[in-house]
Coordinates of C-alpha atoms and ligand atoms in Angstrom, one line a residue:
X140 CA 0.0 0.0 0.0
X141 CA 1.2 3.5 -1.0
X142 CA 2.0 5.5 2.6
X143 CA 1.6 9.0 2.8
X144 CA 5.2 10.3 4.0
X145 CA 5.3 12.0 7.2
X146 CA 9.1 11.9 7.6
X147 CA 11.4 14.5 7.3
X148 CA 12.6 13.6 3.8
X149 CA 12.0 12.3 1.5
X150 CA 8.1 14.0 2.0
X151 CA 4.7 13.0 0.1
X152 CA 4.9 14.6 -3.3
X153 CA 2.0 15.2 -5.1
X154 CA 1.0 13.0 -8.1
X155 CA 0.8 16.3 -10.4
X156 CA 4.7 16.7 -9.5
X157 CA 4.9 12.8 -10.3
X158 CA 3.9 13.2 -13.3
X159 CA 5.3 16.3 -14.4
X160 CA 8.7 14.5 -14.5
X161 CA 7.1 12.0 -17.1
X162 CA 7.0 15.0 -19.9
X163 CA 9.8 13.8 -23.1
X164 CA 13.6 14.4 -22.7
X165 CA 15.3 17.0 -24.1
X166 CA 19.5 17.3 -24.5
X167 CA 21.2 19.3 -21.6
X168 CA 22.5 21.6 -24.5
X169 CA 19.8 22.3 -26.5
X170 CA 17.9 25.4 -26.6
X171 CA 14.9 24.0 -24.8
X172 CA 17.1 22.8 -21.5
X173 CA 18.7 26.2 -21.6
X174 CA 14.9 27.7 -21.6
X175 CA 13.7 26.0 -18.8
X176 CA 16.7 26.8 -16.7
X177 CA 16.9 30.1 -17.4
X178 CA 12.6 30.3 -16.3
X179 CA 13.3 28.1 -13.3
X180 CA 16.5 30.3 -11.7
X181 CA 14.6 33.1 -11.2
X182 CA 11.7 31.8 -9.5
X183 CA 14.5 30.4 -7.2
X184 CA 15.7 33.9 -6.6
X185 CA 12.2 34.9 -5.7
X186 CA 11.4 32.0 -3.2
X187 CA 14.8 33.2 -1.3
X188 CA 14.2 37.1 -1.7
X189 CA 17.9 37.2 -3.6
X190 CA 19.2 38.7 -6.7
X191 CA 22.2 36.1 -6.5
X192 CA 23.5 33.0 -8.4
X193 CA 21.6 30.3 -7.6
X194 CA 22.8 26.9 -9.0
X195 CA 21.2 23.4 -9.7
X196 CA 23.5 20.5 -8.7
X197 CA 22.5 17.1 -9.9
X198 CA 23.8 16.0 -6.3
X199 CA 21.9 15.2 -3.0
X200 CA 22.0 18.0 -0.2
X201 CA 25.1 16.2 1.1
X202 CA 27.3 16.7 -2.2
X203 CA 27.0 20.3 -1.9
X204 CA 27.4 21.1 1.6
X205 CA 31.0 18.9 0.8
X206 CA 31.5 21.0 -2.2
X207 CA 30.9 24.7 -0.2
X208 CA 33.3 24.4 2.6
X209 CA 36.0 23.2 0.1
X210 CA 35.4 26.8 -1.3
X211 CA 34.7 28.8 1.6
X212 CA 37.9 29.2 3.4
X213 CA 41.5 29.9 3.1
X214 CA 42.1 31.2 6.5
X215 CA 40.0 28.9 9.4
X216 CA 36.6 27.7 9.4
X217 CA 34.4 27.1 12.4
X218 CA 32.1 24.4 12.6
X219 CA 28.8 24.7 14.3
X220 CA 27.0 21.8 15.3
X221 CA 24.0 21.3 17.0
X222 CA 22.8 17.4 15.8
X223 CA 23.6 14.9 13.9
X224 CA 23.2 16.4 10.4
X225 CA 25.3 19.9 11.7
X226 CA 27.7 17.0 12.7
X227 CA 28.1 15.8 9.2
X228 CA 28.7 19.2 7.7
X229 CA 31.8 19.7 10.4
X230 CA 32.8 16.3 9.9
X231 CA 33.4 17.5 6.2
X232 CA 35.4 20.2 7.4
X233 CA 37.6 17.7 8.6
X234 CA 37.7 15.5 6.3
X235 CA 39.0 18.0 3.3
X236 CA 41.6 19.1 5.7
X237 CA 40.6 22.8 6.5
X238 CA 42.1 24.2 9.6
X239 CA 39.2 24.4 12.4
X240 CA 37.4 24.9 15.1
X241 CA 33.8 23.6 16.6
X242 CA 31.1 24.8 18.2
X243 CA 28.7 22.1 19.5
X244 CA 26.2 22.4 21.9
X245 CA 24.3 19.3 22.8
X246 CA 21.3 17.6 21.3
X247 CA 18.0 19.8 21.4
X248 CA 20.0 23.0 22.1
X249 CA 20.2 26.1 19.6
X250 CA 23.4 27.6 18.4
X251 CA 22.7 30.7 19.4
X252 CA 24.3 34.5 18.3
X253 CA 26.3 34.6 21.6
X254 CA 28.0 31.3 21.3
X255 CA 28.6 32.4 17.7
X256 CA 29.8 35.5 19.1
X257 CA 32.5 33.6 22.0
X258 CA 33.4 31.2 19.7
X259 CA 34.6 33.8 16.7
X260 CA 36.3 35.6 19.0
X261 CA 38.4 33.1 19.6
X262 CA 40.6 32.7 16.2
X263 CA 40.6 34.2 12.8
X264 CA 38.2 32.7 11.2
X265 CA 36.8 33.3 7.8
X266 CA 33.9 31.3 7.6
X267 CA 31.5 29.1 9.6
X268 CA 28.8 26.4 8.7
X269 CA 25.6 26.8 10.6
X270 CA 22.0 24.1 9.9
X271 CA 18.9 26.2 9.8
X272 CA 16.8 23.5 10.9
X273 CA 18.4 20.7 12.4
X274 CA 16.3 17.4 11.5
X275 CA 18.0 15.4 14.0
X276 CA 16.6 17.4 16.6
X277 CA 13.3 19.6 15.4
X278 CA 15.6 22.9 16.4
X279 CA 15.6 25.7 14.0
X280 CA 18.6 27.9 14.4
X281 CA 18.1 31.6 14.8
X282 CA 19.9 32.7 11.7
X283 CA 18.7 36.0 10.8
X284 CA 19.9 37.3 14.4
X285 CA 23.5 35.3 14.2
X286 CA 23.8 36.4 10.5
X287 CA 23.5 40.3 12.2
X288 CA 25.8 39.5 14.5
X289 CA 28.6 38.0 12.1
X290 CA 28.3 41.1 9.5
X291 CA 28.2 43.4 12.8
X292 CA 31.2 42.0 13.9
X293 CA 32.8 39.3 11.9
X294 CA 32.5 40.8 8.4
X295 CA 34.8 38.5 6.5
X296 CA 33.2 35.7 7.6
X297 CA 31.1 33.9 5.0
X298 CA 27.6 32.3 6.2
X299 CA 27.3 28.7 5.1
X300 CA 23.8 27.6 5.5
X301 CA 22.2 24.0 5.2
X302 CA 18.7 24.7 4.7
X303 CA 17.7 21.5 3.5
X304 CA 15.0 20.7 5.4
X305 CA 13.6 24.0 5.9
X306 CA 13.8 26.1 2.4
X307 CA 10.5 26.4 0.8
X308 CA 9.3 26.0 4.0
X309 CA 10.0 28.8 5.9
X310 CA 11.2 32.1 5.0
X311 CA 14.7 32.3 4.4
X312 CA 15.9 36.2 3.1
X313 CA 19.1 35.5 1.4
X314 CA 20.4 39.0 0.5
X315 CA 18.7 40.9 3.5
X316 CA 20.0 38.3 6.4
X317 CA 23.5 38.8 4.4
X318 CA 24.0 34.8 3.4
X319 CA 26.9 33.5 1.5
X320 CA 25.5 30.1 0.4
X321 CA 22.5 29.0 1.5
X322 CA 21.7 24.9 0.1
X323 CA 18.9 22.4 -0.1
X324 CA 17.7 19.3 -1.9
X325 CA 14.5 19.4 -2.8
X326 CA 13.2 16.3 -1.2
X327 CA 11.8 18.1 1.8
X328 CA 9.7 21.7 1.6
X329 CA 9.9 21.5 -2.4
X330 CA 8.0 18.4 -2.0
X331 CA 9.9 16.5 -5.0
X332 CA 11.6 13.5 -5.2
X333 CA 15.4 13.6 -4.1
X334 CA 18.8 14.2 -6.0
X335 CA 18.5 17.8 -7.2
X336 CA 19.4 20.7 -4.7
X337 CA 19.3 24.5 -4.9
X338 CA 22.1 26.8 -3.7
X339 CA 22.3 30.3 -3.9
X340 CA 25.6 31.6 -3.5
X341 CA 26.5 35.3 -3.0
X342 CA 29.6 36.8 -5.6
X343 CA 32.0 37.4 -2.2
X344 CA 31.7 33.2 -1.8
X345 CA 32.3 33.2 -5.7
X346 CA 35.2 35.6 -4.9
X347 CA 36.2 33.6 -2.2
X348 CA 36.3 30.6 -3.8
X349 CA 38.4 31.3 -6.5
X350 CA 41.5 32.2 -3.9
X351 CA 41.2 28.6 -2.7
X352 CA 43.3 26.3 -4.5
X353 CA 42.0 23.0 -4.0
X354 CA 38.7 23.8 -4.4
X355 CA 37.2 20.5 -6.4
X356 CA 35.8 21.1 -9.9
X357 CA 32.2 19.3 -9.5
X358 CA 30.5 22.0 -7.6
X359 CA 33.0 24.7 -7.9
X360 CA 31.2 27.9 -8.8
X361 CA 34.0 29.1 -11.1
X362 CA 33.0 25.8 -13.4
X363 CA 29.3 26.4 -12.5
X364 CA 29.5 30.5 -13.9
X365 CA 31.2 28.9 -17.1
X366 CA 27.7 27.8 -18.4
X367 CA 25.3 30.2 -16.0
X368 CA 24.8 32.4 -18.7
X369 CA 23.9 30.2 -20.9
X370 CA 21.4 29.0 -18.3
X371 CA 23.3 25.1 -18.5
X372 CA 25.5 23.4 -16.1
X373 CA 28.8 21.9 -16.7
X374 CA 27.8 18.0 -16.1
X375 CA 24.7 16.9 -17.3
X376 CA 21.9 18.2 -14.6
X377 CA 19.4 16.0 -13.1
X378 CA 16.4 17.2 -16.2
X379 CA 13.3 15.2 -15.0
X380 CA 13.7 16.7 -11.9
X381 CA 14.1 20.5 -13.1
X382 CA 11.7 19.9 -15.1
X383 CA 9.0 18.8 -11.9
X384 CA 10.8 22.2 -10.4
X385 CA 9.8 24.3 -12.3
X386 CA 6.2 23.4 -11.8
X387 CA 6.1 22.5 -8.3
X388 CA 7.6 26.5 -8.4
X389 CA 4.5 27.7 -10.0
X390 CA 2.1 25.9 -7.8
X391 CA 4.3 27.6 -5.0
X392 CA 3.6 31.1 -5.7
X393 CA -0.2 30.3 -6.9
X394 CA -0.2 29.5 -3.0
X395 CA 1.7 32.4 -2.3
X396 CA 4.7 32.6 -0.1
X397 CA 3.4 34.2 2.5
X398 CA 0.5 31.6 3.0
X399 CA 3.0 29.2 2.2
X400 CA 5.1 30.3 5.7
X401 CA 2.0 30.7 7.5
X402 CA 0.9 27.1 6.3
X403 CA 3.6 25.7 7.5
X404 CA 3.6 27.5 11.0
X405 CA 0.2 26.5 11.7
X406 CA 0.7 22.6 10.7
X407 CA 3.5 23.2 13.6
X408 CA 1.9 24.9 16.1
X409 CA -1.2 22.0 15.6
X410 CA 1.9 19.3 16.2
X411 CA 3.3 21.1 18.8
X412 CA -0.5 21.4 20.5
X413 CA -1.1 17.9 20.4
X414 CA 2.8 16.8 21.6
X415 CA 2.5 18.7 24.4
X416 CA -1.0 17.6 25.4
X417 CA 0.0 14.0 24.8
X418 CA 3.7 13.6 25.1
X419 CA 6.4 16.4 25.5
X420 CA 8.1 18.6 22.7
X421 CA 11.6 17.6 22.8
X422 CA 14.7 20.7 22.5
X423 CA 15.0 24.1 23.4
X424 CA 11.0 25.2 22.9
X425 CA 12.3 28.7 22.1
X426 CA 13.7 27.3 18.3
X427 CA 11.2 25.5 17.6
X428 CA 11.5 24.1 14.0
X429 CA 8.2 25.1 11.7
X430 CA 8.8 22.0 9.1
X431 CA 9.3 19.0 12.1
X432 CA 8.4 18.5 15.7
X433 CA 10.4 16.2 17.7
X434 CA 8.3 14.9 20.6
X435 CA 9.7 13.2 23.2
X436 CA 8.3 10.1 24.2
X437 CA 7.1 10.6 27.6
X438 CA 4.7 7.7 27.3
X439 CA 7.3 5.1 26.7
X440 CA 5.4 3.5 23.3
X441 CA 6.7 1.4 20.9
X442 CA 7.4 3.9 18.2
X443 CA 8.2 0.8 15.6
X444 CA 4.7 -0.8 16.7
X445 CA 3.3 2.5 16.1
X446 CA 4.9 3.5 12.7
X447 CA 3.9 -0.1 11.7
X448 CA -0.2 0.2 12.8
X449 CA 0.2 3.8 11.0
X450 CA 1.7 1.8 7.7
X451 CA -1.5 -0.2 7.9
X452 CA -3.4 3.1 7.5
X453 CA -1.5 4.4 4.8
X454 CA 1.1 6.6 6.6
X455 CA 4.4 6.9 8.1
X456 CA 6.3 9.3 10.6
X457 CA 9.8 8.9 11.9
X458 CA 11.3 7.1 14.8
X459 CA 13.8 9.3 16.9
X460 CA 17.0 10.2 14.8
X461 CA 19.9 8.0 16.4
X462 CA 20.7 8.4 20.0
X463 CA 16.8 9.5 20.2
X464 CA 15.4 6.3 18.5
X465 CA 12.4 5.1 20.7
X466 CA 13.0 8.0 23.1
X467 CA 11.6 10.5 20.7
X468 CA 9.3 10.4 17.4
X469 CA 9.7 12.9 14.7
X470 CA 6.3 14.4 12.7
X471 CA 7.2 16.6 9.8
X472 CA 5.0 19.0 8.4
X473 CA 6.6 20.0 5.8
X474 CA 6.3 20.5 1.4
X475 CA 2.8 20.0 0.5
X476 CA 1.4 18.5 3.6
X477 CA -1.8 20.7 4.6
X478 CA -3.6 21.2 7.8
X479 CA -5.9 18.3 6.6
X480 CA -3.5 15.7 6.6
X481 CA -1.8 16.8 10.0
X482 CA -5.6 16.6 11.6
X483 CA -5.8 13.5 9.7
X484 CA -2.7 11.8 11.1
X485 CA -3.0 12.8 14.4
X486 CA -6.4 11.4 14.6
X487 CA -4.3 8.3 13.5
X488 CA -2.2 8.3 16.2
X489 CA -4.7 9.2 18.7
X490 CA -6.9 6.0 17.5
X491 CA -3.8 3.6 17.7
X492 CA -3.0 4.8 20.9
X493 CA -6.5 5.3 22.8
X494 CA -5.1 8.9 23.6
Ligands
PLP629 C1 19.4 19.3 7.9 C2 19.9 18.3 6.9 N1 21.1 18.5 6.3 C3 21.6 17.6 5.5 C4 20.9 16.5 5.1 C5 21.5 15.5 4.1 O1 20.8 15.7 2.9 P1 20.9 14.6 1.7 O2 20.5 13.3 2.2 O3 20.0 15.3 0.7 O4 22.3 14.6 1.2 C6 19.7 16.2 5.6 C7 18.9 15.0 5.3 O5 18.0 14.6 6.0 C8 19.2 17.2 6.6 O6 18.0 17.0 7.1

């Protein structure tokens, strides 16, 4: 039986957007490719409020948030890292041999500006990574107030931000909150299926990037502005996909971004409701994230038992992310989910569980 996603990523994507991935192939260098990117980029620019480059990688999220930090620094970088995915990113850091520093704070925590603020301080650093919305934890990072600080303060530094599961989500103001590159697949808020992702990148991180030698050639924005104008990429882009993009973007502002935000806040603050009237909200409750809750299982269920009684019904949600399996259960509310479906699933759970 098909189950309606309620995970994190990959989310439920609408047959329409199915479908639209079906239409004929055309060659990445033909006239009708170079069309449809160059409609598709700036509906991009819209969605993030930026007049910057923003790039189509035929990559997961992952690839690209590899491929940024490799450009991003010739001096030190500091890692933030507040969960497992903000891990990752640092991990990269570290494994493409860029001098370092992190910043963790522990699971369900925020980074916030201050710790931002001690931890710069501390070295000279010319750039930092920082998760918008940490999916490991349901925290969403207060960017626009650390972004402040950083240009107040810190003006070399460039802003790295993993936005993957919260762009088309929420609203993320690339040029007025100062951001450098700002990346996600679209398998979450766009509602698609995965292995495309957007990145908008600001001309200082193209400047940057150019000064650093080993920079990689796959996602390296001096290979990527080679074929921008031209609206094509260097490799072969992902086609179906940009194609089901460039639709899905359509349908995104028939909806209208502001309703979109607002959408996506109420189908949290219904989760959060119910969470807190049934179980506990997991993390810091002042950064709450708008595309997942993490509840905390208070009631020590069987989260497996439950995800399996919801598969019977035609759903699923997500057990705890690692360390948190069985201890907490994740509910995204994210992409094209509507207020229906949340009612509709946590009637679900309510049933399963006499609540
Ligand atoms: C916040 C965040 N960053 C990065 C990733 C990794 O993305 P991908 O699997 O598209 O490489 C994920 C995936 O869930 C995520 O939620």
């Amino acid at each position: 039986m098909y189950k309606k996603l309620f995970i994190p990523g990959p989310t439920h994507v609408r047959e329409e957007m199915l479908l639209a991935q079906a239409a004929p192939m055309i060659g990445h260098r033909a006239k009708e490719y170079s069309d449809l990117q160059a409609e598709v980029t700036p509906k991009l620019q819209k969605l993030l409020y930026t007049q910057q480059r923003v790039y189509l990688y035929a990559s997961s999220s992952s690839g690209v948030m590899e491929g940024s930090v490799r450009q991003a620094s010739t001096k030190r970088m500091l890692g933030t890292v507040c969960g497992a995915f903000s891990k990752r990113w640092y991990e990269m850091i570290v494994a493409n041999g860029i001098p370092n520093d992190k910043l963790e704070v522990e699971m369900g925590q925020a980074i916030t500006p201050e710790l931002v603020d001690e931890a710069l301080s501390k070295a000279d650093y010319d750039s930092i990574t920082l998760c918008h919305n940490e999916t490991s934890t349901g925290v969403m990072n207060p960017i626009e107030d650390i972004a402040a600080l950083i240009h107040e303060k810190y003006p070399d530094v460039l802003i790295l931000i993993d936005a993957v599961s919260s762009m088309a989500g929420t609203k993320i103001e690339f040029d007025a909150w100062g951001l450098d590159v700002c990346l996600a697949g679209v398998q979450k808020c766009f509602a698609l299926p995965p292995g495309l992702t957007v990145a908008a990148v600001s001309d200082r991180a193209r400047e940057r990037a150019l000064q650093v030698p080993n920079r990689g050639l796959y996602f390296a924005y001096d290979q990527m502005d080679k074929k921008y104008d031209a609206h094509q990429t260097p490799a072969t882009p992902a086609i179906s996909l940009i194609q089901a993009l460039n639709k899905q973007m359509d349908d995104i502002f028939a909806e209208g971004l502001d309703n979109r935000w607002q959408r996506h806040i109420d189908m949290a603050e219904m989760v959060r409701e119910w969470a807190r009237d049934n179980f506990a909200i997991y993390g810091d409750e002042r950064f709450l994230s708008n595309t997942v809750t993490n509840v905390e299982n208070t009631r020590g269920i069987s989260v497996a038992n439950l995800n399996a009684e919801l598969g019977k019904r035609g759903a699923m949600i997500s057990n705890g992310y690692g360390a948190l399996k069985e201890k907490c259960f994740r509910i995204a509310h994210m992409g094209d989910l509507q207020i229906s479906d949340i009612k509709w699933i946590l009637a679900q759970i309510d049933d399963i569980l006499e609540l």
